Short mmCIF file of C-alpha atoms and ligand atoms in Angstrom, two decimals:
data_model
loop_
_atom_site.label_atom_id
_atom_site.label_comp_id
_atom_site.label_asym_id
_atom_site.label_seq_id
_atom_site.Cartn_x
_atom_site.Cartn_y
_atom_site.Cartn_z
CA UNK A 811 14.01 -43.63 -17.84
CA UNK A 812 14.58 -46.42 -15.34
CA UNK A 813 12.82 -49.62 -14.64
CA UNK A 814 10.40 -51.42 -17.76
CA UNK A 815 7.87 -49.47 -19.54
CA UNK A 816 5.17 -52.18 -18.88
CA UNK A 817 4.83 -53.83 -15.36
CA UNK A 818 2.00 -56.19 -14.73
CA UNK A 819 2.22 -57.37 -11.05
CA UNK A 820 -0.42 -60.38 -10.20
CA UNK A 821 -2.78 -59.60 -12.34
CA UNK A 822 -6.30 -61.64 -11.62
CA UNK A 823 -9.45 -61.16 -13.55
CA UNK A 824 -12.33 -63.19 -12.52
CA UNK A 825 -16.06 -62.99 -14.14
CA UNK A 826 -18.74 -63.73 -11.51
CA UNK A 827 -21.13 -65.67 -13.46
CA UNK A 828 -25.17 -65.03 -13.04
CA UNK A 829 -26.82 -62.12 -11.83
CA UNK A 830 -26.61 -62.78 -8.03
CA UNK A 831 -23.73 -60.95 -7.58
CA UNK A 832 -24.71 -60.13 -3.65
CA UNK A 833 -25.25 -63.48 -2.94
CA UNK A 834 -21.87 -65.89 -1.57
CA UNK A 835 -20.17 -68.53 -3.51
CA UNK A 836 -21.44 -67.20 -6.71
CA UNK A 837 -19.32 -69.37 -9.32
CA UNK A 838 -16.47 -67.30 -11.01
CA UNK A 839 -14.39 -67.59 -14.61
CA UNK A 840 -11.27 -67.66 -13.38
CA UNK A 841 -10.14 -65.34 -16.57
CA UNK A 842 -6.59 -64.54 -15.03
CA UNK A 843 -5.01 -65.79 -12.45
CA UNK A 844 -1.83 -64.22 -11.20
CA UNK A 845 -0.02 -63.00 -13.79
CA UNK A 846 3.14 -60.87 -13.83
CA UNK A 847 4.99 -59.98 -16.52
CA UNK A 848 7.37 -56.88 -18.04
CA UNK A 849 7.78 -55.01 -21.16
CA UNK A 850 10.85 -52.78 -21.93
CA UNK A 851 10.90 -49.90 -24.03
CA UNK A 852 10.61 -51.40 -27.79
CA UNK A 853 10.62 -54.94 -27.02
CA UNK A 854 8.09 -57.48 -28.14
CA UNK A 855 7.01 -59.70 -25.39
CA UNK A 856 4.76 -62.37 -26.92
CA UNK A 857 1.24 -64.38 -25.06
CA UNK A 858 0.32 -67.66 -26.50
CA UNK A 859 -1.78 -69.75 -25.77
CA UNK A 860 -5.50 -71.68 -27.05
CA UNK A 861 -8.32 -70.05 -26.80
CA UNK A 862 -10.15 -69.29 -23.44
CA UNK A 863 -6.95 -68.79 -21.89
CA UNK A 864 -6.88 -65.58 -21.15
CA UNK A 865 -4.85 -63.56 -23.99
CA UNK A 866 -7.89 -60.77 -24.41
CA UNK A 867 -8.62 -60.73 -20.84
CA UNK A 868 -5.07 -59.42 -20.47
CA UNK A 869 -5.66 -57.09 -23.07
CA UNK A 870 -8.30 -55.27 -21.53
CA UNK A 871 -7.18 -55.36 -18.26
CA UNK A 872 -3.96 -53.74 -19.62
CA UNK A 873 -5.63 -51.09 -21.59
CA UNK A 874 -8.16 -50.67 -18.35
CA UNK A 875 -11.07 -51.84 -20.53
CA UNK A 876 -12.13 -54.23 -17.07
CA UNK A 877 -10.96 -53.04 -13.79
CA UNK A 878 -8.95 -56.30 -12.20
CA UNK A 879 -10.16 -58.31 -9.70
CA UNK A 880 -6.59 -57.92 -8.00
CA UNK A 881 -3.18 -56.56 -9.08
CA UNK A 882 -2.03 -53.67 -10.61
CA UNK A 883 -0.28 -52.72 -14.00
CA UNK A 884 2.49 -49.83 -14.09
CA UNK A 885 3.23 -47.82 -16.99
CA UNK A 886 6.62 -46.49 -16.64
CA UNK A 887 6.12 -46.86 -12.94
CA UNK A 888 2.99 -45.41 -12.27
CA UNK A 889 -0.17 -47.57 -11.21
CA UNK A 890 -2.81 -46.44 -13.40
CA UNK A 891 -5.65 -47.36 -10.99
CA UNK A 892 -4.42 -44.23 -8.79
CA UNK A 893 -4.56 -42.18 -11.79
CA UNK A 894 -7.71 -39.30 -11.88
CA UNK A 895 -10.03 -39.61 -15.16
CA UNK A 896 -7.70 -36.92 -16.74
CA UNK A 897 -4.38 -38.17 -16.17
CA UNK A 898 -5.56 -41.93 -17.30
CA UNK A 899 -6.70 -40.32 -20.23
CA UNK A 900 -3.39 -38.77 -20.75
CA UNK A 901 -1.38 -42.06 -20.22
CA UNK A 902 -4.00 -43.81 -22.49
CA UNK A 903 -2.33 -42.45 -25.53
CA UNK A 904 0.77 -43.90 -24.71
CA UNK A 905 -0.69 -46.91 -24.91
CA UNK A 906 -2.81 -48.04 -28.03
CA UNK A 907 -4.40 -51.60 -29.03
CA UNK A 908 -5.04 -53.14 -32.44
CA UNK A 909 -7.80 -55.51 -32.56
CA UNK A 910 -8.09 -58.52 -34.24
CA UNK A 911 -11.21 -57.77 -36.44
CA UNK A 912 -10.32 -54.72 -39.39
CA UNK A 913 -13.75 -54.95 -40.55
CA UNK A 914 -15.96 -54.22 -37.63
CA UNK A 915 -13.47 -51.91 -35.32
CA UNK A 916 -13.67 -49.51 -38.14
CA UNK A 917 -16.32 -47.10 -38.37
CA UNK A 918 -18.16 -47.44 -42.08
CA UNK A 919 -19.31 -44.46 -42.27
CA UNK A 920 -15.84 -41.95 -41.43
CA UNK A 921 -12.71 -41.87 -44.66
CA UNK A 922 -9.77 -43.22 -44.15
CA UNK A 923 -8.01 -40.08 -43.03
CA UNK A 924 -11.49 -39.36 -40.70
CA UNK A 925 -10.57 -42.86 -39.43
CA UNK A 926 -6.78 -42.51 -38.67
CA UNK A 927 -6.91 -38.77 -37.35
CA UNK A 928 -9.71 -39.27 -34.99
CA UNK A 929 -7.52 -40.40 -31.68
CA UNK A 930 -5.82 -37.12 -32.13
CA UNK A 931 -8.87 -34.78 -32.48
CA UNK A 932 -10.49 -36.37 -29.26
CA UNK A 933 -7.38 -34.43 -27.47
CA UNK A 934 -7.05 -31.26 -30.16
CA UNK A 935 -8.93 -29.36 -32.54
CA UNK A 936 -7.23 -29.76 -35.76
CA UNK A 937 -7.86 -27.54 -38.77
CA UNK A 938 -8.62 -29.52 -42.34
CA UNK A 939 -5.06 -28.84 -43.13
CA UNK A 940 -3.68 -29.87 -40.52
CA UNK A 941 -5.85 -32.91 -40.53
CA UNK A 942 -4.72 -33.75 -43.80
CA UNK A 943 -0.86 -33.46 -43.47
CA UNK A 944 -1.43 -35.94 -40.23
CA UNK A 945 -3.62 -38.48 -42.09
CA UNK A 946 -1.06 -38.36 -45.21
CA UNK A 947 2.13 -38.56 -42.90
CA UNK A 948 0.48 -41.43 -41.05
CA UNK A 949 -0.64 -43.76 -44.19
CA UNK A 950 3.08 -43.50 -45.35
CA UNK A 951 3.87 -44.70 -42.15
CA UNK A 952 1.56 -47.62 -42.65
CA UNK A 953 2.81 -47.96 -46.54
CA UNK A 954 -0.50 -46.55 -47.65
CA UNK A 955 -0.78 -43.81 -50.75
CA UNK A 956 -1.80 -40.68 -49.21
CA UNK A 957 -4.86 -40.17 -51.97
CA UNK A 958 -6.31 -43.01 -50.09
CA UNK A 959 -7.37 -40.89 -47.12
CA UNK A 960 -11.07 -39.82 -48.73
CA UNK A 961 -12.45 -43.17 -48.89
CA UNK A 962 -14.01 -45.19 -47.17
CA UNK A 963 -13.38 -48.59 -45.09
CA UNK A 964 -15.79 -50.62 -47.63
CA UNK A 965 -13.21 -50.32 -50.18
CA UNK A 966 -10.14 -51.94 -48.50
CA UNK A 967 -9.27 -54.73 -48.16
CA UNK A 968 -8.86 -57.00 -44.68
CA UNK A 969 -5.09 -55.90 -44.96
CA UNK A 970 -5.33 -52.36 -45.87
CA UNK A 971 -7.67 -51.96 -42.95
CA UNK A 972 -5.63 -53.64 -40.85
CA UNK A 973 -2.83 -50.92 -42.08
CA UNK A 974 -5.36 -48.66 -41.13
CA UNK A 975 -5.97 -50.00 -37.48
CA UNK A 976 -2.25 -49.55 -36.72
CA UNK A 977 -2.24 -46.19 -38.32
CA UNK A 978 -4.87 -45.32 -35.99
CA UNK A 979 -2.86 -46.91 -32.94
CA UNK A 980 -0.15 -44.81 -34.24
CA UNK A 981 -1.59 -41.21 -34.47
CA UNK A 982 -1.00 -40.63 -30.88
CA UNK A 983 2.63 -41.47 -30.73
CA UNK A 984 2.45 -44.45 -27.98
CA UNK A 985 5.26 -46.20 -26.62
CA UNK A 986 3.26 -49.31 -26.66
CA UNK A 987 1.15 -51.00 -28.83
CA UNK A 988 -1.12 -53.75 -27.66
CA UNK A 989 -2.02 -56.36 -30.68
CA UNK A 990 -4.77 -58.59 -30.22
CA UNK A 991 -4.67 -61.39 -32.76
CA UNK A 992 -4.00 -58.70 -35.06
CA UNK A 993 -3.39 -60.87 -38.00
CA UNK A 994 -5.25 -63.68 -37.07
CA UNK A 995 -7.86 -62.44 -39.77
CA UNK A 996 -5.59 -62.52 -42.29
CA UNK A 997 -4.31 -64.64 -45.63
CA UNK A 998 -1.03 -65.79 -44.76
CA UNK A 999 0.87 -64.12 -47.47
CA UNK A 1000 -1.06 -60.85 -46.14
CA UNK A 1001 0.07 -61.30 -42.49
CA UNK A 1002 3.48 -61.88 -43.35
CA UNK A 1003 3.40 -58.11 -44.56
CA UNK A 1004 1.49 -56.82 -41.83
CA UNK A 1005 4.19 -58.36 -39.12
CA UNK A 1006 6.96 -56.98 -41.40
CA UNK A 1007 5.23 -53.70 -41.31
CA UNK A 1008 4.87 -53.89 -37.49
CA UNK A 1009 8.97 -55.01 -37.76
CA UNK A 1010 9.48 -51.99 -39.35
CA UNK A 1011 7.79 -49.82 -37.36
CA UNK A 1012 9.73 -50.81 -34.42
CA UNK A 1013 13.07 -50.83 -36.00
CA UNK A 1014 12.49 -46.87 -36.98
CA UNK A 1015 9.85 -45.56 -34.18
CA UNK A 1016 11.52 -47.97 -31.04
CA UNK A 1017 7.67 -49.00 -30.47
CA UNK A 1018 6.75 -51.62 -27.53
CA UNK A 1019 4.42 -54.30 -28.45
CA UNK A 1020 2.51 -56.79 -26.51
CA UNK A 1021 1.66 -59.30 -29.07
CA UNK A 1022 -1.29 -61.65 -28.77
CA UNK A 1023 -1.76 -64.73 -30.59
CA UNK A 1024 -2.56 -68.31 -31.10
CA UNK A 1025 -0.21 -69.16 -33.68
CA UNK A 1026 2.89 -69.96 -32.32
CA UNK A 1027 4.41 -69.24 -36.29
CA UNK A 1028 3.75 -65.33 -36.05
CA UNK A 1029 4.80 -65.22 -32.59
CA UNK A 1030 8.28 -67.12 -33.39
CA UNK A 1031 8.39 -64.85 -36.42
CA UNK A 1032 7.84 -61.37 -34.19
CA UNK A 1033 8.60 -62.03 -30.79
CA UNK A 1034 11.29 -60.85 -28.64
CA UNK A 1035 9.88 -62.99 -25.52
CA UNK A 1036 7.21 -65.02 -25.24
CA UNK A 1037 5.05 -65.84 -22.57
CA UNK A 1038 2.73 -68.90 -22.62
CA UNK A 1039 -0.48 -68.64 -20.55
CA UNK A 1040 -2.52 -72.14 -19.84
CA UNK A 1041 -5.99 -71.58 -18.19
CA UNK A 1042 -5.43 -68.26 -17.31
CA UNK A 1043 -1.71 -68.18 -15.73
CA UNK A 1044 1.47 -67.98 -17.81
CA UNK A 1045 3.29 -71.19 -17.02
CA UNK A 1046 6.68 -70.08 -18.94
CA UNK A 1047 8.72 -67.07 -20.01
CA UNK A 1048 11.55 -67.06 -22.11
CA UNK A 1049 13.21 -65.61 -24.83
CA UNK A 1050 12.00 -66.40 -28.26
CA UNK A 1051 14.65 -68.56 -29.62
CA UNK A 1052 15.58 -70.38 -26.24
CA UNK A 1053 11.48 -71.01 -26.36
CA UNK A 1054 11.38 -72.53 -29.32
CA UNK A 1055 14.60 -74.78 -29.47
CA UNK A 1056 14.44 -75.94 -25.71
CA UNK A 1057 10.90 -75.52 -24.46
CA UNK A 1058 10.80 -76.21 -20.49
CA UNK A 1059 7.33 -76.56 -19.53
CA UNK A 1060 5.43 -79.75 -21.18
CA UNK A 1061 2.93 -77.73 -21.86
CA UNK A 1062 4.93 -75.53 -24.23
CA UNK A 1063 6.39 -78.47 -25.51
CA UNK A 1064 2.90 -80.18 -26.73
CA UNK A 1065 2.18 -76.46 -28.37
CA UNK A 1066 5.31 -76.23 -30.34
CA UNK A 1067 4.54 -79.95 -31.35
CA UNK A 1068 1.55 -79.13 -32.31
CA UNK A 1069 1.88 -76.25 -34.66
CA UNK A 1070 2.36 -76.47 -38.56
CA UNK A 1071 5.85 -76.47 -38.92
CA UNK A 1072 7.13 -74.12 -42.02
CA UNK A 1073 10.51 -75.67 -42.31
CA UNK A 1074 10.27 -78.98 -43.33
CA UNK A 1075 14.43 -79.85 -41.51
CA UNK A 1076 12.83 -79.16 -38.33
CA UNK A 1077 11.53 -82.52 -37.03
CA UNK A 1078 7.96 -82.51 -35.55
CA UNK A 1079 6.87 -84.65 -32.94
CA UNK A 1080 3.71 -85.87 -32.61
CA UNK A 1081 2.11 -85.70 -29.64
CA UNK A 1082 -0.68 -86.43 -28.05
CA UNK A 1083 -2.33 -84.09 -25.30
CA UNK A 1084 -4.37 -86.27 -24.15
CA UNK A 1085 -8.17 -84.89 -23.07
CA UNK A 1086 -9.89 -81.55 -23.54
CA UNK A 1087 -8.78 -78.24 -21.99
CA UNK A 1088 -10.16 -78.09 -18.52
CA UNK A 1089 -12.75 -75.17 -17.73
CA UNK A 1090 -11.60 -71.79 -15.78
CA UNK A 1091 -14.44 -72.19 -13.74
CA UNK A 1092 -13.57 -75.02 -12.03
CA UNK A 1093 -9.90 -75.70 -12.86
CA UNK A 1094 -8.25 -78.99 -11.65
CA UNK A 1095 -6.58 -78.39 -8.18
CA UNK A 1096 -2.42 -78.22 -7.83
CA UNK A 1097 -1.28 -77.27 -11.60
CA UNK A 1098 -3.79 -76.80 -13.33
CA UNK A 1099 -1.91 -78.83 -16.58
CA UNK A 1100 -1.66 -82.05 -13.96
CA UNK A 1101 -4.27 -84.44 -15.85
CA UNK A 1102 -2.78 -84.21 -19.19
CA UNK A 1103 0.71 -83.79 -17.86
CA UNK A 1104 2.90 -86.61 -18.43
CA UNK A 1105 4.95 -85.97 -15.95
CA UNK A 1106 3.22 -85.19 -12.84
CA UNK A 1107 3.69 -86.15 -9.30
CA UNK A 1108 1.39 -86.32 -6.40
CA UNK A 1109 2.90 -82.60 -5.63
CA UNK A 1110 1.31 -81.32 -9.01
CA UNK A 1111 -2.36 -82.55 -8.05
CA UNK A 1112 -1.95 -80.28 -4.73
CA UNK A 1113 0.53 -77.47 -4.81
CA UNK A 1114 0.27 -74.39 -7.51
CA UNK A 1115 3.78 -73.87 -9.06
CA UNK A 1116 4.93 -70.61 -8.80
CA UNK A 1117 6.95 -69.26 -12.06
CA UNK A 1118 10.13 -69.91 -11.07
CA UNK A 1119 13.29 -67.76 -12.90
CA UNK A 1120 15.64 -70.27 -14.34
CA UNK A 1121 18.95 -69.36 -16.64
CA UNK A 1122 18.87 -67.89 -19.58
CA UNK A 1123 16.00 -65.23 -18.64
CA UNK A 1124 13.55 -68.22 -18.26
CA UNK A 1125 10.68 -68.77 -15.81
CA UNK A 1126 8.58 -71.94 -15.72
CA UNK A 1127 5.90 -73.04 -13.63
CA UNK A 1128 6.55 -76.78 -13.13
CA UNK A 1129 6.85 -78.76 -10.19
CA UNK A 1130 9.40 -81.09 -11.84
CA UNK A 1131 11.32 -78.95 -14.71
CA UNK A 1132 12.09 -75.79 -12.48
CA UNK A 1133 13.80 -77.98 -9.89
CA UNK A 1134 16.21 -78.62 -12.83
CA UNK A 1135 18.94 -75.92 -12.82
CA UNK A 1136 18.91 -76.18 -16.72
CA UNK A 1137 16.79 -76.99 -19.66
CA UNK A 1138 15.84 -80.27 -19.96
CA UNK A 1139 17.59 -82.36 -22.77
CA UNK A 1140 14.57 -85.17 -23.01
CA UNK A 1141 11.39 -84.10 -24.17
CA UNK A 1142 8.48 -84.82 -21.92
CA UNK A 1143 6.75 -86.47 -24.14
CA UNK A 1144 6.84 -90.53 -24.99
CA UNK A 1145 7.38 -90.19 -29.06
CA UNK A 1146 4.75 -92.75 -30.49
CA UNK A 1147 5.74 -95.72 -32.10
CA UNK A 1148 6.50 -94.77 -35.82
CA UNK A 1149 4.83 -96.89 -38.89
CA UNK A 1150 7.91 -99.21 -39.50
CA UNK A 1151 7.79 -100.26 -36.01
P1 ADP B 2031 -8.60 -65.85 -25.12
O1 ADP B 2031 -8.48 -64.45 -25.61
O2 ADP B 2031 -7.29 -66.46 -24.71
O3 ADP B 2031 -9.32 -66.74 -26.09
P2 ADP B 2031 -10.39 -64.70 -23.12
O4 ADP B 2031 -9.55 -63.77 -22.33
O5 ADP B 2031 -11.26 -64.11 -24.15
O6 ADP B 2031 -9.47 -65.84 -23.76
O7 ADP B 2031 -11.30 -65.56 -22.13
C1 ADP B 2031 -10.77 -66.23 -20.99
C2 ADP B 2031 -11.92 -66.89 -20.25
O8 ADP B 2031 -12.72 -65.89 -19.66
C3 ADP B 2031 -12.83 -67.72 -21.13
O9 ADP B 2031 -13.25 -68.84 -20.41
C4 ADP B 2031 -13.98 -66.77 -21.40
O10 ADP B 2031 -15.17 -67.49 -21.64
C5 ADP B 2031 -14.05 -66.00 -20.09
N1 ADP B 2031 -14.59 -64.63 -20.25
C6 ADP B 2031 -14.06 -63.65 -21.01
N2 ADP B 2031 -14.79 -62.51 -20.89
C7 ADP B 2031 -15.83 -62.80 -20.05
C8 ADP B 2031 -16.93 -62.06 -19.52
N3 ADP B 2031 -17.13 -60.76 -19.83
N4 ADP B 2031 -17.78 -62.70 -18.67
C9 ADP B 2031 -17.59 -63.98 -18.33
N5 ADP B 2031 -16.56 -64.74 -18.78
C10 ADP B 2031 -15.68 -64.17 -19.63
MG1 MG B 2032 -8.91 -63.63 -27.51
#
């Protein structure tokens, strides 16, 4: 197979907001803007980003939950918009999605192996047997007990069902799993096992995932690439590491700044992002990042920046950082004054 397994090309999703949808000039949520992206077979391409940036929006526009406003998305080269009911069916089990939420996107009143089995039955008849052998194979997947697969969701807990979400993603074989804040939910010590679980998974099965999330620790932790969306466009894309030690785009910068930081060597800068996160209805003109940007010019309050490839597999969308030819040395960022001083 040639070519990536996922290709999003200009993706735009925007929400027309009131009921007069015939009249002109309604006002729109400008969900997702542009976006383009790709996803080779078992890779996992991070999105970051705050909230109300578009992360779930991509989601469902990937697993055709929302049709898009414009742009397409390819799955192994094929547009699924041309597909015929049938045939989008079909491709939908190559690609599953794991929602954030164990505890409502299970239904109460099926078991466990009801639960798990039931993405296979909508395409097959299974007899209880063979039900059975599928449920047990699948909950070892997961690291489940097989006996587990006659009761019901009420008596897990948020990780187990979580287990049992990405069982359920699993039951159809997909190439690609789509993972929406899928441990958000979670303790800490419980979504480290749930992200070594999905680790796993990949390492034996060669699964895809797209990998939504806010916390820039579980992304670093799982992520292959990582693309970070600000007011619904991705304004960089790089590989993991050269993310997180060199991050191009200010905005990047001010999120890595900004998360906890687990190893205490690693020196955290504290910065200040100064004002609130403007709305997607009416987002500021130019780059949209301009009024809390500390380094904008008069281009950034006028002209969009595309993302532009740089080395290393990069792209960033920044007036002033892509016309570098490498990764800046110098943060952004003034550092504050420290106490002593
Ligand atoms: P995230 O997952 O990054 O938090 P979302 O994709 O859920 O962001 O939302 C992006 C933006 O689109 C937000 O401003 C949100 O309010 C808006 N939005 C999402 N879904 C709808 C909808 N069905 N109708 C109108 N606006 C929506
Ligand atoms: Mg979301």
């Amino acid at each position: 197979m040639n070519g990536p397994l996922l290709k999003v090309e200009n993706l735009t999703k925007h929400y027309p907001l009131g009921a007069g949808l015939l009249e002109k000039n309604v006002p729109v949520v400008r969900a997702v803007e542009d976006v383009s992206f790709s996803v080779e077979a078992g890779e996992t391409l991070c999105i970051v980003g705050e909230s109300g940036c578009g992360k779930s929006t991509v989601a469902r526009l990937l697993m055709r939950l929302v049709d898009p406003t414009c742009g397409r998305v390819l799955m192994n080269g094929i547009d699924l918009a041309r597909l015929k009911t049938h045939e989008l069916r079909a491709s939908r089990r190559r690609m599953q999605m794991v929602f954030q939420d164990p505890y409502s996107s299970l239904n109460p009143r099926l078991t466990a192996g009801q639960i798990i089995t039931e993405p296979v039955e909508n395409f097959e008849r299974l007899s209880r047997k063979q039900r059975n052998a599928l449920a047990a194979d699948l909950l070892r997947k997961v690291g489940m007990r097989p006996e587990i697969m006659h009761r019901f969701p009420s008596e897990f807990s948020g990780g187990q069902r979580q287990r049992l979400g990405i069982a359920r993603a699993l039951a159809l074989q997909p190439s690609l799993i789509i993972a929406d804040e899928a441990v958000s939910a979670l303790d800490v010590s419980v979504q480290a096992q749930i992200l070594n679980l999905l680790l796993d998974l990949q390492q034996q099965i060669g699964i895809a995932f797209v990998f939504i999330s806010h916390d820039l620790g579980v992304v670093e932790h799982i992520g292959h690439r990582v693309a970070v969306m600000y007011l619904g466009r991705i304004v960089e894309l790089a590989p993991c590491e050269a993310l997180f030690a060199k991050p191009a785009h200010p905005y990047t910068e001010a999120l890595i700044a900004a998360a906890p930081v687990p190893d205490p060597t690693r020196i955290r800068l504290e910065l200040s992002v100064e004002g609130e996160v403007p709305s997607p209805i009416n987002p500021p003109g130019g780059c949209a990042f301009h009024p809390r940007c500390p380094l904008a010019v008069e281009r950034c309050r006028i002209e969009i920046p595309p993302l532009v490839p740089m080395r290393g597999g990069r792209s960033v969308a920044c007036h002033v950082r892509s016309d570098l030819d490498h990764t800046p040395t110098r943060s952004a960022w003034t550092l504050p004054p420290t106490k002593a001083s």
